[in-house]
Short mmCIF file of C-alpha atoms and ligand atoms in Angstrom, two decimals:
data_model
loop_
_atom_site.label_atom_id
_atom_site.label_comp_id
_atom_site.label_asym_id
_atom_site.label_seq_id
_atom_site.Cartn_x
_atom_site.Cartn_y
_atom_site.Cartn_z
CA MET A 25 -30.81 -75.34 63.04
CA ARG A 26 -29.73 -77.16 59.89
CA ILE A 27 -28.21 -80.57 60.53
CA THR A 28 -26.63 -82.74 57.85
CA VAL A 29 -25.92 -86.39 58.67
CA LEU A 30 -23.69 -88.85 56.78
CA ALA A 31 -25.22 -92.31 57.23
CA GLY A 32 -25.42 -95.97 56.25
CA GLY A 33 -28.35 -98.35 56.75
CA VAL A 34 -29.00 -99.93 60.13
CA GLY A 35 -26.81 -97.85 62.46
CA GLY A 36 -27.70 -94.86 60.29
CA SER A 37 -31.47 -95.41 60.64
CA ARG A 38 -31.42 -95.70 64.40
CA PHE A 39 -29.26 -92.61 64.67
CA VAL A 40 -31.32 -90.49 62.25
CA ARG A 41 -34.54 -91.42 64.05
CA GLY A 42 -32.85 -90.17 67.23
CA VAL A 43 -31.78 -86.93 65.54
CA ARG A 44 -35.30 -86.34 64.22
CA GLU A 45 -36.78 -86.97 67.67
CA GLU A 46 -34.25 -84.80 69.51
CA CYS A 47 -34.81 -81.93 67.06
CA ALA A 48 -38.58 -82.16 67.57
CA ARG A 49 -38.03 -81.94 71.33
CA ARG A 50 -35.49 -79.10 71.28
CA TRP A 51 -37.01 -77.04 68.51
CA PRO A 52 -40.75 -77.66 68.42
CA ASP A 53 -41.95 -76.36 65.05
CA GLY A 54 -41.63 -72.60 64.82
CA GLU A 55 -41.50 -72.05 68.59
CA GLY A 56 -39.20 -69.17 69.44
CA GLY A 57 -38.58 -68.67 65.74
CA THR A 58 -36.24 -71.66 65.49
CA THR A 59 -36.92 -74.80 63.55
CA ALA A 60 -34.66 -77.68 62.70
CA SER A 61 -34.16 -79.28 59.31
CA VAL A 62 -32.31 -82.53 58.87
CA THR A 63 -30.69 -83.72 55.64
CA VAL A 64 -29.19 -87.19 55.37
CA VAL A 65 -26.43 -87.99 52.86
CA VAL A 66 -26.95 -91.70 52.27
CA ASN A 67 -24.37 -94.35 51.42
CA THR A 68 -24.90 -95.89 47.96
CA GLY A 69 -21.97 -98.33 48.00
CA ASP A 70 -24.24 -101.28 48.87
CA ASP A 71 -26.47 -100.69 45.83
CA ILE A 72 -26.73 -103.45 43.25
CA TRP A 73 -28.55 -104.58 40.09
CA LEU A 74 -30.18 -107.92 40.90
CA SER A 75 -33.03 -109.82 39.23
CA GLY A 76 -33.44 -106.94 36.80
CA VAL A 77 -34.03 -104.30 39.45
CA ARG A 78 -31.92 -101.72 41.23
CA LEU A 79 -31.58 -102.22 44.98
CA MET A 80 -30.51 -99.43 47.32
CA PRO A 81 -30.36 -101.19 50.71
CA ASP A 82 -29.15 -98.31 52.87
CA PHE A 83 -31.54 -95.80 51.33
CA ASP A 84 -34.46 -98.20 51.75
CA SER A 85 -33.50 -98.98 55.37
CA LEU A 86 -33.65 -95.27 56.15
CA LEU A 87 -36.84 -94.79 54.12
CA TYR A 88 -38.74 -97.67 55.76
CA SER A 89 -37.45 -96.94 59.24
CA LEU A 90 -38.24 -93.21 59.15
CA ALA A 91 -41.65 -93.94 57.63
CA GLY A 92 -42.32 -96.46 60.40
CA VAL A 93 -43.08 -99.29 57.94
CA ASN A 94 -39.93 -101.28 58.73
CA ASP A 95 -39.70 -104.74 60.28
CA THR A 96 -38.38 -103.96 63.75
CA GLU A 97 -37.91 -107.61 64.70
CA ARG A 98 -35.73 -108.63 61.76
CA GLY A 99 -34.04 -105.26 61.73
CA TRP A 100 -34.39 -104.75 57.98
CA GLY A 101 -37.04 -104.70 55.25
CA ARG A 102 -40.78 -104.03 55.45
CA ALA A 103 -43.13 -105.05 58.24
CA GLY A 104 -45.70 -107.70 57.28
CA GLU A 105 -43.54 -108.87 54.39
CA THR A 106 -44.23 -111.94 52.23
CA GLU A 107 -41.87 -113.69 49.83
CA ARG A 108 -44.00 -115.21 47.09
CA VAL A 109 -42.24 -113.49 44.19
CA SER A 110 -38.82 -114.46 45.52
CA ALA A 111 -39.92 -118.12 45.58
CA GLU A 112 -40.95 -117.83 41.91
CA LEU A 113 -37.66 -116.15 40.97
CA ARG A 114 -35.81 -119.04 42.61
CA GLU A 115 -37.82 -121.50 40.47
CA TRP A 116 -36.75 -119.55 37.38
CA GLY A 117 -33.14 -119.53 38.54
CA VAL A 118 -33.10 -115.73 38.53
CA GLY A 119 -31.21 -113.72 41.13
CA TRP A 120 -29.35 -115.12 44.10
CA PRO A 121 -30.94 -118.01 46.03
CA TRP A 122 -29.39 -116.76 49.27
CA PHE A 123 -30.76 -113.24 48.80
CA THR A 124 -34.50 -113.00 49.38
CA LEU A 125 -36.40 -109.99 48.13
CA GLY A 126 -39.69 -109.41 49.92
CA ASP A 127 -42.80 -108.72 47.85
CA LEU A 128 -43.42 -105.25 49.29
CA ASP A 129 -39.73 -104.49 48.99
CA LEU A 130 -39.82 -105.58 45.34
CA GLY A 131 -42.56 -103.02 44.79
CA THR A 132 -40.07 -100.32 45.83
CA HIS A 133 -37.37 -101.77 43.56
CA LEU A 134 -39.75 -101.95 40.60
CA ALA A 135 -40.89 -98.35 41.12
CA ARG A 136 -37.27 -97.21 41.38
CA THR A 137 -36.18 -99.17 38.33
CA SER A 138 -39.15 -97.94 36.33
CA TRP A 139 -38.23 -94.31 37.04
CA LEU A 140 -34.57 -94.98 36.26
CA ARG A 141 -35.66 -96.48 32.93
CA ASP A 142 -37.64 -93.28 32.29
CA GLY A 143 -34.33 -91.45 32.53
CA LEU A 144 -34.53 -89.97 36.02
CA GLU A 145 -31.33 -89.54 38.01
CA VAL A 146 -30.91 -91.62 41.18
CA SER A 147 -31.37 -88.51 43.33
CA ASP A 148 -34.66 -87.67 41.53
CA VAL A 149 -35.87 -91.22 42.09
CA CYS A 150 -34.96 -90.99 45.79
CA GLU A 151 -36.86 -87.72 46.02
CA ARG A 152 -39.96 -89.38 44.52
CA LEU A 153 -39.73 -92.40 46.80
CA GLN A 154 -39.74 -90.27 49.93
CA ARG A 155 -42.81 -88.27 48.85
CA ARG A 156 -44.97 -91.21 49.88
CA TRP A 157 -44.47 -90.79 53.61
CA PRO A 158 -43.87 -87.69 55.76
CA LEU A 159 -40.34 -88.58 56.90
CA GLY A 160 -39.55 -85.28 58.62
CA VAL A 161 -36.03 -85.40 57.15
CA ARG A 162 -34.65 -85.19 53.62
CA LEU A 163 -32.67 -88.15 52.23
CA ILE A 164 -30.16 -87.58 49.41
CA PRO A 165 -27.99 -90.32 47.91
CA ALA A 166 -24.28 -89.51 48.23
CA THR A 167 -23.94 -89.69 44.44
CA ASP A 168 -25.98 -90.37 41.29
CA THR A 169 -23.15 -92.51 39.89
CA GLU A 170 -23.24 -96.29 40.46
CA VAL A 171 -20.34 -96.71 42.88
CA ASP A 172 -21.17 -100.30 43.98
CA THR A 173 -18.52 -101.63 46.35
CA HIS A 174 -16.58 -104.72 45.32
CA VAL A 175 -14.59 -106.83 47.78
CA ARG A 176 -11.26 -108.45 46.98
CA VAL A 177 -10.78 -111.87 48.61
CA ALA A 178 -8.12 -114.56 48.48
CA ASP A 179 -9.02 -117.45 46.18
CA PRO A 180 -6.45 -120.25 45.86
CA GLU A 181 -8.28 -121.60 42.79
CA ALA A 182 -8.03 -118.33 40.92
CA SER A 183 -4.23 -118.37 40.49
CA GLY A 184 -3.27 -119.31 36.95
CA ASP A 185 0.18 -120.63 37.90
CA GLY A 186 -0.99 -123.12 40.54
CA SER A 187 0.80 -121.19 43.29
CA GLY A 188 -2.44 -120.92 45.28
CA SER A 189 -1.99 -117.19 45.64
CA GLY A 190 -4.92 -116.03 43.53
CA GLU A 191 -7.51 -113.41 44.29
CA ARG A 192 -10.99 -112.67 43.09
CA GLU A 193 -13.49 -109.90 43.42
CA MET A 194 -17.17 -110.01 44.24
CA HIS A 195 -19.94 -107.52 44.85
CA PHE A 196 -20.15 -106.39 48.47
CA GLN A 197 -23.66 -107.87 48.75
CA GLU A 198 -22.42 -111.34 47.81
CA TRP A 199 -19.57 -111.14 50.32
CA TRP A 200 -21.91 -109.80 53.03
CA THR A 201 -24.99 -111.99 52.60
CA ARG A 202 -23.72 -115.20 50.99
CA TYR A 203 -20.46 -115.49 52.93
CA ARG A 204 -21.60 -113.48 55.99
CA ALA A 205 -18.32 -111.55 55.65
CA THR A 206 -16.36 -114.63 56.70
CA LEU A 207 -14.02 -114.63 53.68
CA PRO A 208 -11.16 -112.38 54.81
CA ALA A 209 -11.35 -109.17 52.80
CA LEU A 210 -8.13 -107.98 51.20
CA GLY A 211 -9.61 -104.68 50.14
CA PHE A 212 -12.69 -102.75 49.05
CA ARG A 213 -13.07 -100.91 45.76
CA GLN A 214 -15.94 -98.72 44.64
CA GLN A 215 -16.82 -98.80 40.95
CA ASN A 216 -16.79 -95.73 38.68
CA LEU A 217 -15.34 -93.48 41.37
CA ALA A 218 -13.39 -91.39 38.89
CA ASP A 219 -16.63 -90.27 37.22
CA ALA A 220 -18.59 -89.81 40.44
CA ARG A 221 -19.63 -86.47 41.91
CA PRO A 222 -21.76 -85.70 44.96
CA ALA A 223 -25.44 -85.81 43.99
CA PRO A 224 -27.23 -82.46 43.50
CA GLY A 225 -27.85 -80.85 46.87
CA VAL A 226 -25.17 -82.76 48.77
CA VAL A 227 -22.42 -80.12 48.67
CA GLU A 228 -24.98 -77.40 49.48
CA ALA A 229 -26.34 -79.42 52.42
CA ILE A 230 -22.80 -79.69 53.81
CA ALA A 231 -21.83 -76.07 53.08
CA ASP A 232 -25.04 -74.54 54.50
CA ALA A 233 -25.29 -76.77 57.58
CA ASP A 234 -25.02 -75.49 61.14
CA LEU A 235 -23.82 -78.94 62.17
CA VAL A 236 -22.56 -82.03 60.32
CA LEU A 237 -22.94 -85.39 62.08
CA VAL A 238 -21.18 -88.60 61.08
CA ALA A 239 -23.56 -91.41 62.13
CA PRO A 240 -22.31 -94.52 63.99
CA SER A 241 -22.28 -96.40 60.70
CA ASN A 242 -19.77 -98.79 59.16
CA PRO A 243 -16.59 -96.67 58.85
CA VAL A 244 -15.38 -98.62 55.82
CA VAL A 245 -18.28 -99.55 53.55
CA SER A 246 -20.83 -96.90 54.63
CA ILE A 247 -19.02 -93.71 55.70
CA GLY A 248 -15.88 -94.73 53.77
CA THR A 249 -17.83 -94.94 50.50
CA ILE A 250 -19.53 -91.57 51.04
CA LEU A 251 -16.12 -89.97 51.70
CA ALA A 252 -14.59 -91.64 48.64
CA VAL A 253 -16.86 -89.73 46.24
CA PRO A 254 -14.64 -87.05 44.66
CA GLY A 255 -15.58 -83.62 45.99
CA MET A 256 -17.05 -84.93 49.25
CA ARG A 257 -13.97 -84.48 51.42
CA GLU A 258 -13.40 -81.02 49.96
CA ALA A 259 -16.98 -80.03 50.85
CA LEU A 260 -16.52 -81.32 54.40
CA ALA A 261 -13.17 -79.58 54.79
CA ALA A 262 -14.67 -76.29 53.63
CA THR A 263 -17.89 -76.19 55.67
CA PRO A 264 -18.02 -73.62 58.47
CA ALA A 265 -20.16 -76.10 60.45
CA PRO A 266 -18.54 -78.28 63.10
CA VAL A 267 -18.23 -81.94 62.08
CA VAL A 268 -19.03 -84.34 64.93
CA GLY A 269 -18.58 -88.10 64.61
CA VAL A 270 -20.24 -90.84 66.68
CA SER A 271 -18.39 -94.12 67.22
CA PRO A 272 -19.95 -97.32 65.84
CA ILE A 273 -17.51 -99.26 68.01
CA ILE A 274 -18.32 -99.81 71.69
CA GLY A 275 -15.83 -101.51 74.01
CA GLY A 276 -13.72 -102.78 71.11
CA LYS A 277 -16.68 -104.45 69.40
CA VAL A 278 -19.01 -103.57 66.58
CA VAL A 279 -22.58 -103.24 67.70
CA ARG A 280 -25.01 -105.22 65.53
CA GLY A 281 -23.46 -106.32 62.30
CA MET A 282 -20.17 -107.49 60.92
CA ALA A 283 -18.18 -104.29 60.52
CA ASP A 284 -15.26 -105.89 62.35
CA ALA A 285 -14.69 -107.87 59.14
CA CYS A 286 -14.10 -104.58 57.29
CA LEU A 287 -11.74 -102.58 59.51
CA PRO A 288 -8.78 -105.05 59.38
CA ALA A 289 -8.83 -104.88 55.57
CA ILE A 290 -7.95 -101.19 55.75
CA GLY A 291 -5.50 -101.69 58.62
CA VAL A 292 -7.61 -100.10 61.34
CA GLU A 293 -8.02 -101.65 64.78
CA THR A 294 -11.59 -102.28 65.99
CA SER A 295 -11.67 -99.65 68.71
CA ALA A 296 -13.41 -96.32 69.21
CA GLU A 297 -10.08 -94.52 69.43
CA ALA A 298 -8.67 -96.11 66.27
CA VAL A 299 -11.76 -95.27 64.23
CA GLY A 300 -11.65 -91.67 65.47
CA ARG A 301 -8.00 -91.44 64.49
CA HIS A 302 -8.79 -93.10 61.16
CA TYR A 303 -11.36 -90.39 60.36
CA GLY A 304 -8.80 -87.87 61.59
CA PHE A 305 -9.28 -84.38 62.92
CA ARG A 306 -9.80 -81.30 60.75
CA ARG A 307 -6.98 -79.56 62.60
CA ASP A 308 -4.65 -82.13 60.96
CA GLY A 309 -6.41 -82.30 57.59
CA GLY A 310 -8.93 -84.98 58.63
CA LEU A 311 -12.72 -85.13 58.85
CA LEU A 312 -13.71 -84.37 62.45
CA ASP A 313 -13.89 -81.45 64.83
CA ALA A 314 -15.10 -83.73 67.62
CA TRP A 315 -15.50 -87.45 68.34
CA LEU A 316 -18.11 -89.02 70.60
CA VAL A 317 -17.37 -92.41 72.18
CA ASP A 318 -19.29 -94.65 74.56
CA GLU A 319 -19.02 -94.25 78.34
CA THR A 320 -17.11 -97.53 78.51
CA ASP A 321 -14.51 -96.02 76.13
CA ALA A 322 -13.99 -92.88 78.21
CA THR A 323 -10.24 -93.54 78.28
CA ALA A 324 -10.20 -93.13 74.48
CA ALA A 325 -11.77 -89.68 74.87
CA THR A 326 -9.15 -88.82 77.50
CA ALA A 327 -6.30 -90.01 75.28
CA LEU A 328 -7.52 -87.81 72.40
CA SER A 329 -8.16 -84.85 74.71
CA THR A 330 -4.58 -84.87 76.00
CA GLU A 331 -3.56 -84.17 72.39
CA GLY A 332 -5.87 -81.16 72.32
CA LEU A 333 -8.52 -82.95 70.26
CA LEU A 334 -12.17 -82.55 71.21
CA ALA A 335 -13.63 -85.87 72.36
CA ALA A 336 -16.35 -86.80 74.82
CA SER A 337 -18.15 -89.88 76.07
CA ALA A 338 -21.87 -90.65 76.40
CA PRO A 339 -24.07 -93.77 76.32
CA LEU A 340 -23.95 -94.86 72.65
CA TRP A 341 -26.23 -97.90 72.71
CA MET A 342 -29.33 -97.05 70.69
CA HIS A 343 -31.69 -99.53 72.37
CA ASP A 344 -34.81 -97.42 71.89
CA LEU A 345 -35.93 -94.05 70.57
CA ASP A 346 -35.29 -92.27 73.88
CA ARG A 347 -31.70 -93.46 74.01
CA SER A 348 -31.15 -92.66 70.32
CA ALA A 349 -32.51 -89.15 70.95
CA ALA A 350 -30.27 -88.72 74.00
CA LEU A 351 -27.27 -89.78 71.89
CA ALA A 352 -28.26 -87.28 69.18
CA GLY A 353 -28.54 -84.63 71.90
CA ALA A 354 -25.02 -85.41 73.13
CA ALA A 355 -23.71 -85.11 69.56
CA ILE A 356 -25.52 -81.77 69.06
CA ASP A 357 -24.08 -80.47 72.36
CA LEU A 358 -20.61 -81.58 71.32
CA GLY A 359 -21.11 -79.56 68.13
CA THR A 360 -21.89 -76.50 70.24
CA ALA A 361 -18.71 -77.14 72.25
CA ALA A 362 -16.72 -77.47 69.00
CA ARG A 363 -18.10 -74.18 67.73
CA SER A 364 -16.94 -72.30 70.82
CA ALA A 365 -13.61 -74.13 71.10
P1 GDP B 15 -25.54 -101.06 57.52
O1 GDP B 15 -25.43 -100.19 56.30
O2 GDP B 15 -26.86 -101.72 57.65
O3 GDP B 15 -24.36 -101.94 57.74
O4 GDP B 15 -25.56 -100.03 58.71
P2 GDP B 15 -24.59 -98.84 59.04
O5 GDP B 15 -23.38 -98.80 58.21
O6 GDP B 15 -25.40 -97.60 59.15
O7 GDP B 15 -24.24 -99.20 60.53
C1 GDP B 15 -23.56 -100.37 60.89
C2 GDP B 15 -22.81 -100.01 62.14
O8 GDP B 15 -23.74 -99.50 63.11
C3 GDP B 15 -22.13 -101.17 62.78
O9 GDP B 15 -20.75 -101.00 62.55
C4 GDP B 15 -22.46 -101.04 64.25
O10 GDP B 15 -21.28 -101.04 65.02
C5 GDP B 15 -23.17 -99.70 64.37
N1 GDP B 15 -24.28 -99.73 65.33
C6 GDP B 15 -25.41 -100.47 65.25
N2 GDP B 15 -26.18 -100.27 66.34
C7 GDP B 15 -25.52 -99.36 67.12
C8 GDP B 15 -25.79 -98.74 68.40
O11 GDP B 15 -26.81 -98.99 69.06
N3 GDP B 15 -24.86 -97.84 68.86
C9 GDP B 15 -23.72 -97.53 68.16
N4 GDP B 15 -22.86 -96.64 68.67
N5 GDP B 15 -23.43 -98.11 66.97
C10 GDP B 15 -24.32 -99.00 66.45
CA1 CA B 16 -25.21 -100.88 54.33
#
């Protein structure tokens, strides 16, 4: 069973840990001749050059979480982290004072940047980083090109004619961490998209999969950025594998995080049904063969089903590993249903 997952950081990590666990339970290594392999196509839109180093927040969230070295209380970064270097950088006036880089985390960024300076591609660097721990899954960045997301916001002071109708653009990380996504976003734009291609192995992982899962990740800045890489949608449209999406929206609210600040900017309502319709169904030229929503959104599944679309409901809260694994199991089962539909 080859499963390929499209994922962002926090929602992505919880989901992928569930997929890994569920696969280990369903297909214990080699038993009955079936094994499972999981490949994760990771969002790179949050990546940024800061303080002289390259950060890849979503990749690192997945790496730390799957390796079991993550800080489970904070929900991001390394466990047992210290911030001595960040304090020094602040004294030097380097970097962003509102953006703390942990010392252990900086070790990762330095290693990554060192290998990039040696001329390695981003995907090669990611491959090296995950050799350190037995993750049980393979992580591939969506693209080797730097497609950092920029956010367009209203800025009355930026208008040259004094009309107060100006706009300005900032890196997604500044909008997200400095302004906590409270400045209304007018739009999101990924850099260098025209030159971007899926990283080596991505198209193959989608084409050769038995099942493609879209994690309950931010539909705009995580999944949206992965899909925006030229060639990605074509690969997904062409795969013989069913594509099953899991809703990041439960009961009209985002779960953990500030994704509700992103959906309005692209004109999508914050609801499980709207996000499913936004991804669209392959039958109509969209992404999905099936859409999984929370139990409390069962009416959304019914509404889609009456149109002949495959949708189901299951508990989508990933409170612990057991519940994440059960959710992954429901998504795998929905894939089986899609295959026989
Ligand atoms: P980020 O890159 O750290 O923002 O993380 P992702 O893009 O992977 O995921 C963020 C999304 O995960 C948010 O929009 C949340 O709604 C969703 N999310 C977080 N926890 C859960 C959960 O337990 N269940 C579901 N269904 N979605 C979740
Ligand atoms: Ca992210």
